[in-house]
């Protein structure tokens, strides 16, 4: 399904984009924009993924988060295999309208990450370094606000 | 200052990347990865910006968020002009290690957005449409979890 062009208005002036009330999303040269998903209940950041125009339109119209998977080169309804769909509670855009914030409820087993973790962000930077100087990661508390 | 290469280990196996404890960030073909910043106190998403290796290294080493500004083509210490620096409380990475989540305190006037708003995500998608069918935006409650 091609994205309905009417859902997204053409880009206007900076004033229109920053202060207007008409959605004028800007996709990158690769046709994608980043979308951050947070848990509507806990506010935890669950994942960061990419949307093209079709994925964004599907997300708005179905109320279920859709992305563009760069590795598989296709539209991806989150949870289509696992059942852990993301039911959209709210969609926000930023000042430049080139990023999306989705507040969602995770359905199914409640895991947003393909590893089975609730959030993809399950590791935190530690002050430890390897012998070669690389930063070490440690398990992150979850959920964390 | 070039990013110290030692801080970032070379990419390993999928198991290393997803389950390891060594930081192996993946930058895109443009040398950038997306970084989402949340307010450490309220958990609100404040902004989404881009880091190259140098910006990420500076963020880790100084404890103040640095980005790469694509419009100006240079390293950007957030708040360098406004005084609204972002003091890093925690840095997380995701399963693929190709995105960053920074939990930070906003200093200065407390506005993360260049428009003066606390968060760049100050507008939410409404169910309203323009006559041409474009989605309308409405002011978002802030902070919101």
Coordinates of C-alpha atoms in Angstrom, one line a residue:
Chain A
X1 CA 0.0 0.0 0.0
X2 CA 1.6 3.3 -1.0
X3 CA 1.4 6.0 1.7
X4 CA -1.5 8.3 1.0
X5 CA 0.3 11.5 0.0
X6 CA -2.5 13.7 1.4
X7 CA -1.8 12.6 5.0
X8 CA 1.6 14.5 4.8
X9 CA 1.5 18.1 3.7
X10 CA 4.4 19.6 1.7
X11 CA 7.1 21.3 3.7
X12 CA 6.4 24.9 4.4
X13 CA 8.4 27.7 5.9
X14 CA 10.5 27.3 9.1
X15 CA 7.6 29.0 10.9
X16 CA 5.1 26.5 9.5
X17 CA 7.3 23.6 10.3
X18 CA 8.2 24.7 13.9
X19 CA 5.0 26.4 14.9
X20 CA 2.3 25.2 12.5
X21 CA -0.5 22.7 13.2
X22 CA -0.1 20.7 9.9
X23 CA 2.0 17.6 9.7
X24 CA 4.9 18.1 7.3
X25 CA 7.3 15.3 8.0
X26 CA 10.8 15.3 6.5
X27 CA 12.3 12.0 5.5
X28 CA 16.0 11.7 5.0
X29 CA 17.7 11.1 1.6
X30 CA 17.1 7.4 2.2
X31 CA 13.4 8.0 2.6
X32 CA 13.5 7.3 6.3
X33 CA 13.1 9.1 9.6
X34 CA 13.9 7.8 13.1
X35 CA 11.1 6.9 15.4
X36 CA 11.6 6.4 19.1
X37 CA 9.1 4.2 21.0
X38 CA 8.5 4.6 24.7
X39 CA 6.3 2.5 27.0
X40 CA 3.2 4.5 27.6
X41 CA 2.9 3.1 31.1
X42 CA 6.5 3.3 32.3
X43 CA 8.0 6.0 30.0
X44 CA 10.9 3.7 29.3
X45 CA 12.5 3.9 25.9
X46 CA 11.8 0.6 24.2
X47 CA 13.4 0.9 20.8
X48 CA 14.5 3.1 18.1
X49 CA 13.6 2.2 14.5
X50 CA 13.0 3.7 11.1
X51 CA 9.9 4.7 9.2
X52 CA 9.4 5.5 5.6
X53 CA 6.2 7.3 4.5
X54 CA 4.3 4.1 4.1
X55 CA 5.2 2.8 7.6
X56 CA 4.3 6.2 9.1
X57 CA 1.0 6.3 7.3
X58 CA 0.2 2.7 8.4
X59 CA 1.1 3.5 12.0
X60 CA -1.2 6.5 12.0
X61 CA -4.1 4.7 10.2
X62 CA -3.9 1.3 12.0
X63 CA -2.9 2.4 15.5
X64 CA -0.2 -0.3 15.4
X65 CA 3.5 0.7 15.0
X66 CA 5.0 -0.1 11.6
X67 CA 8.6 0.4 10.6
X68 CA 10.9 0.0 7.6
X69 CA 13.4 -2.8 8.2
X70 CA 16.7 -1.8 6.6
X71 CA 18.1 -5.3 6.9
X72 CA 15.2 -7.0 5.3
X73 CA 14.2 -4.1 3.0
X74 CA 10.5 -4.2 3.6
X75 CA 7.6 -2.8 5.7
X76 CA 7.6 -4.4 9.1
X77 CA 4.6 -4.5 11.4
X78 CA 6.2 -4.7 14.8
X79 CA 5.2 -8.0 16.4
X80 CA 3.9 -9.6 13.2
X81 CA 5.7 -12.8 14.2
X82 CA 6.1 -12.5 17.9
X83 CA 2.7 -11.1 18.7
X84 CA 4.3 -8.3 20.7
X85 CA 2.6 -5.6 18.7
X86 CA 2.9 -2.0 19.8
X87 CA -0.5 -0.3 20.2
X88 CA -0.1 3.4 19.7
X89 CA -1.3 5.7 22.4
X90 CA 0.2 8.9 21.0
X91 CA 2.4 10.1 18.2
X92 CA 4.5 13.2 18.5
X93 CA 6.8 15.0 16.2
X94 CA 9.7 17.3 16.9
X95 CA 10.4 20.9 16.1
X96 CA 11.9 20.1 12.7
X97 CA 9.3 17.4 12.0
X98 CA 12.1 15.0 11.1
X99 CA 11.7 12.6 14.0
X100 CA 8.8 10.7 15.6
X101 CA 8.1 9.8 19.2
X102 CA 5.5 7.0 19.6
X103 CA 4.1 6.3 23.1
X104 CA 2.8 2.7 23.0
X105 CA 1.6 -0.3 24.9
X106 CA 3.4 -3.5 24.3
X107 CA 1.0 -6.3 23.8
X108 CA 1.6 -10.1 23.8
X109 CA 4.5 -11.1 26.0
X110 CA 5.4 -7.4 26.6
X111 CA 8.9 -7.6 25.0
X112 CA 9.7 -4.9 22.5
X113 CA 13.1 -6.4 21.7
X114 CA 13.7 -9.3 19.4
X115 CA 16.1 -10.7 22.1
X116 CA 13.2 -11.1 24.5
X117 CA 14.1 -8.1 26.6
X118 CA 11.4 -5.7 27.4
X119 CA 13.4 -2.8 26.0
X120 CA 16.2 -2.9 23.4
X121 CA 18.1 -0.6 25.7
X122 CA 19.1 -3.2 28.3
X123 CA 22.7 -2.3 28.6
X124 CA 24.3 0.8 30.1
X125 CA 27.7 2.3 29.6
X126 CA 30.0 1.5 32.6
X127 CA 33.1 3.4 33.7
X128 CA 35.1 0.2 33.2
X129 CA 37.4 -0.2 30.2
X130 CA 38.8 -3.2 28.5
X131 CA 42.6 -3.6 28.4
X132 CA 42.5 -2.0 24.9
X133 CA 40.5 0.9 26.2
X134 CA 37.1 0.1 25.0
X135 CA 34.1 1.1 27.1
X136 CA 32.4 -1.8 28.9
X137 CA 28.6 -2.3 29.1
X138 CA 26.6 -3.4 32.1
X139 CA 23.0 -4.6 32.5
X140 CA 20.6 -1.7 32.9
X141 CA 17.9 -1.6 35.4
X142 CA 14.5 -1.9 33.8
X143 CA 12.2 -0.1 33.7
X144 CA 14.0 3.1 34.6
X145 CA 12.7 6.6 34.4
Chain B
X1 CA 39.7 16.2 18.5
X2 CA 39.4 12.9 16.7
X3 CA 37.5 10.2 18.6
X4 CA 39.9 7.9 20.4
X5 CA 39.4 4.7 18.4
X6 CA 40.2 2.6 21.5
X7 CA 36.9 3.7 23.2
X8 CA 34.9 1.8 20.6
X9 CA 35.8 -1.9 19.9
X10 CA 35.5 -3.4 16.4
X11 CA 32.2 -5.0 15.7
X12 CA 32.1 -8.7 16.7
X13 CA 29.7 -11.5 16.1
X14 CA 25.9 -11.0 16.6
X15 CA 26.3 -12.7 19.9
X16 CA 29.1 -10.2 20.9
X17 CA 27.0 -7.3 19.8
X18 CA 23.7 -8.3 21.4
X19 CA 24.9 -10.0 24.5
X20 CA 28.5 -8.8 25.1
X21 CA 29.8 -6.3 27.5
X22 CA 32.1 -4.4 25.2
X23 CA 30.9 -1.3 23.4
X24 CA 30.9 -1.8 19.6
X25 CA 28.8 1.0 18.2
X26 CA 27.8 1.0 14.6
X27 CA 27.6 4.2 12.7
X28 CA 25.6 4.6 9.5
X29 CA 27.1 5.0 6.1
X30 CA 27.1 8.8 6.8
X31 CA 29.1 8.2 10.0
X32 CA 26.2 9.0 12.3
X33 CA 23.9 7.2 14.7
X34 CA 20.7 8.5 16.3
X35 CA 20.7 9.5 19.9
X36 CA 17.6 10.0 21.9
X37 CA 17.8 12.2 25.0
X38 CA 15.3 11.9 27.8
X39 CA 15.0 14.0 30.9
X40 CA 16.5 12.0 33.8
X41 CA 13.9 13.4 36.2
X42 CA 10.7 13.2 34.2
X43 CA 11.5 10.5 31.6
X44 CA 10.1 12.8 28.9
X45 CA 11.8 12.5 25.5
X46 CA 13.6 15.8 25.0
X47 CA 15.2 15.5 21.6
X48 CA 16.6 13.2 18.9
X49 CA 19.9 14.2 17.4
X50 CA 22.9 12.6 15.7
X51 CA 26.3 11.6 16.9
X52 CA 29.4 10.8 15.0
X53 CA 32.3 8.9 16.7
X54 CA 33.8 12.2 17.9
X55 CA 30.5 13.4 19.4
X56 CA 29.9 10.1 21.1
X57 CA 33.4 10.0 22.5
X58 CA 33.1 13.6 23.8
X59 CA 29.8 12.8 25.4
X60 CA 31.3 9.9 27.2
X61 CA 34.4 11.7 28.3
X62 CA 33.0 15.1 29.3
X63 CA 29.6 14.0 30.7
X64 CA 28.0 16.7 28.5
X65 CA 26.0 15.7 25.4
X66 CA 27.7 16.5 22.1
X67 CA 26.1 15.9 18.7
X68 CA 26.9 16.3 15.1
X69 CA 24.8 19.0 13.5
X70 CA 24.0 18.0 9.9
X71 CA 22.8 21.5 9.0
X72 CA 26.0 23.2 10.2
X73 CA 28.3 20.3 9.5
X74 CA 30.2 20.4 12.8
X75 CA 30.4 19.1 16.3
X76 CA 27.8 20.7 18.5
X77 CA 28.1 20.8 22.3
X78 CA 24.4 21.1 23.2
X79 CA 23.8 24.4 25.0
X80 CA 27.1 25.9 23.9
X81 CA 25.2 29.1 23.1
X82 CA 22.1 28.9 25.2
X83 CA 23.7 27.5 28.3
X84 CA 21.1 24.7 28.3
X85 CA 23.7 22.0 28.4
X86 CA 22.7 18.4 28.9
X87 CA 24.5 16.8 31.9
X88 CA 24.6 13.1 31.2
X89 CA 23.3 10.8 33.9
X90 CA 23.4 7.5 31.9
X91 CA 24.2 6.3 28.4
X92 CA 22.6 3.2 27.1
X93 CA 22.9 1.4 23.8
X94 CA 20.5 -0.9 22.1
X95 CA 20.6 -4.6 21.0
X96 CA 22.3 -3.8 17.7
X97 CA 24.5 -1.1 19.2
X98 CA 23.4 1.3 16.5
X99 CA 21.4 3.8 18.6
X100 CA 22.1 5.6 21.9
X101 CA 19.8 6.6 24.7
X102 CA 21.1 9.4 26.9
X103 CA 19.4 10.2 30.2
X104 CA 20.3 13.7 31.1
X105 CA 19.6 16.7 33.3
X106 CA 18.9 20.0 31.4
X107 CA 20.8 22.8 32.9
X108 CA 20.4 26.5 32.4
X109 CA 16.9 27.6 31.6
X110 CA 15.8 23.9 31.3
X111 CA 14.9 24.1 27.7
X112 CA 16.3 21.4 25.4
X113 CA 14.7 22.8 22.3
X114 CA 16.0 25.7 20.3
X115 CA 12.5 27.1 20.2
X116 CA 12.5 27.6 23.9
X117 CA 10.3 24.6 24.6
X118 CA 11.4 22.2 27.2
X119 CA 11.2 19.2 24.8
X120 CA 11.4 19.3 21.0
X121 CA 8.4 17.0 21.0
X122 CA 5.8 19.7 21.9
X123 CA 3.2 18.7 19.3
X124 CA 1.1 15.6 19.1
X125 CA -0.8 14.1 16.2
X126 CA -4.5 14.9 16.3
X127 CA -7.3 13.0 14.6
X128 CA -8.2 16.2 12.8
X129 CA -7.3 16.5 9.1
X130 CA -7.0 19.6 6.8
X131 CA -9.3 19.9 3.8
X132 CA -6.6 18.3 1.7
X133 CA -6.4 15.4 4.1
X134 CA -3.1 16.2 6.0
X135 CA -2.9 15.3 9.7
X136 CA -3.2 18.1 12.1
X137 CA -0.9 18.7 15.1
X138 CA -2.0 19.9 18.5
X139 CA 0.0 21.1 21.5
X140 CA 1.2 18.2 23.7
X141 CA 1.0 18.1 27.4
X142 CA 4.5 18.4 29.0
X143 CA 6.0 16.6 30.7
X144 CA 4.1 13.4 29.9
X145 CA 5.0 9.9 30.7

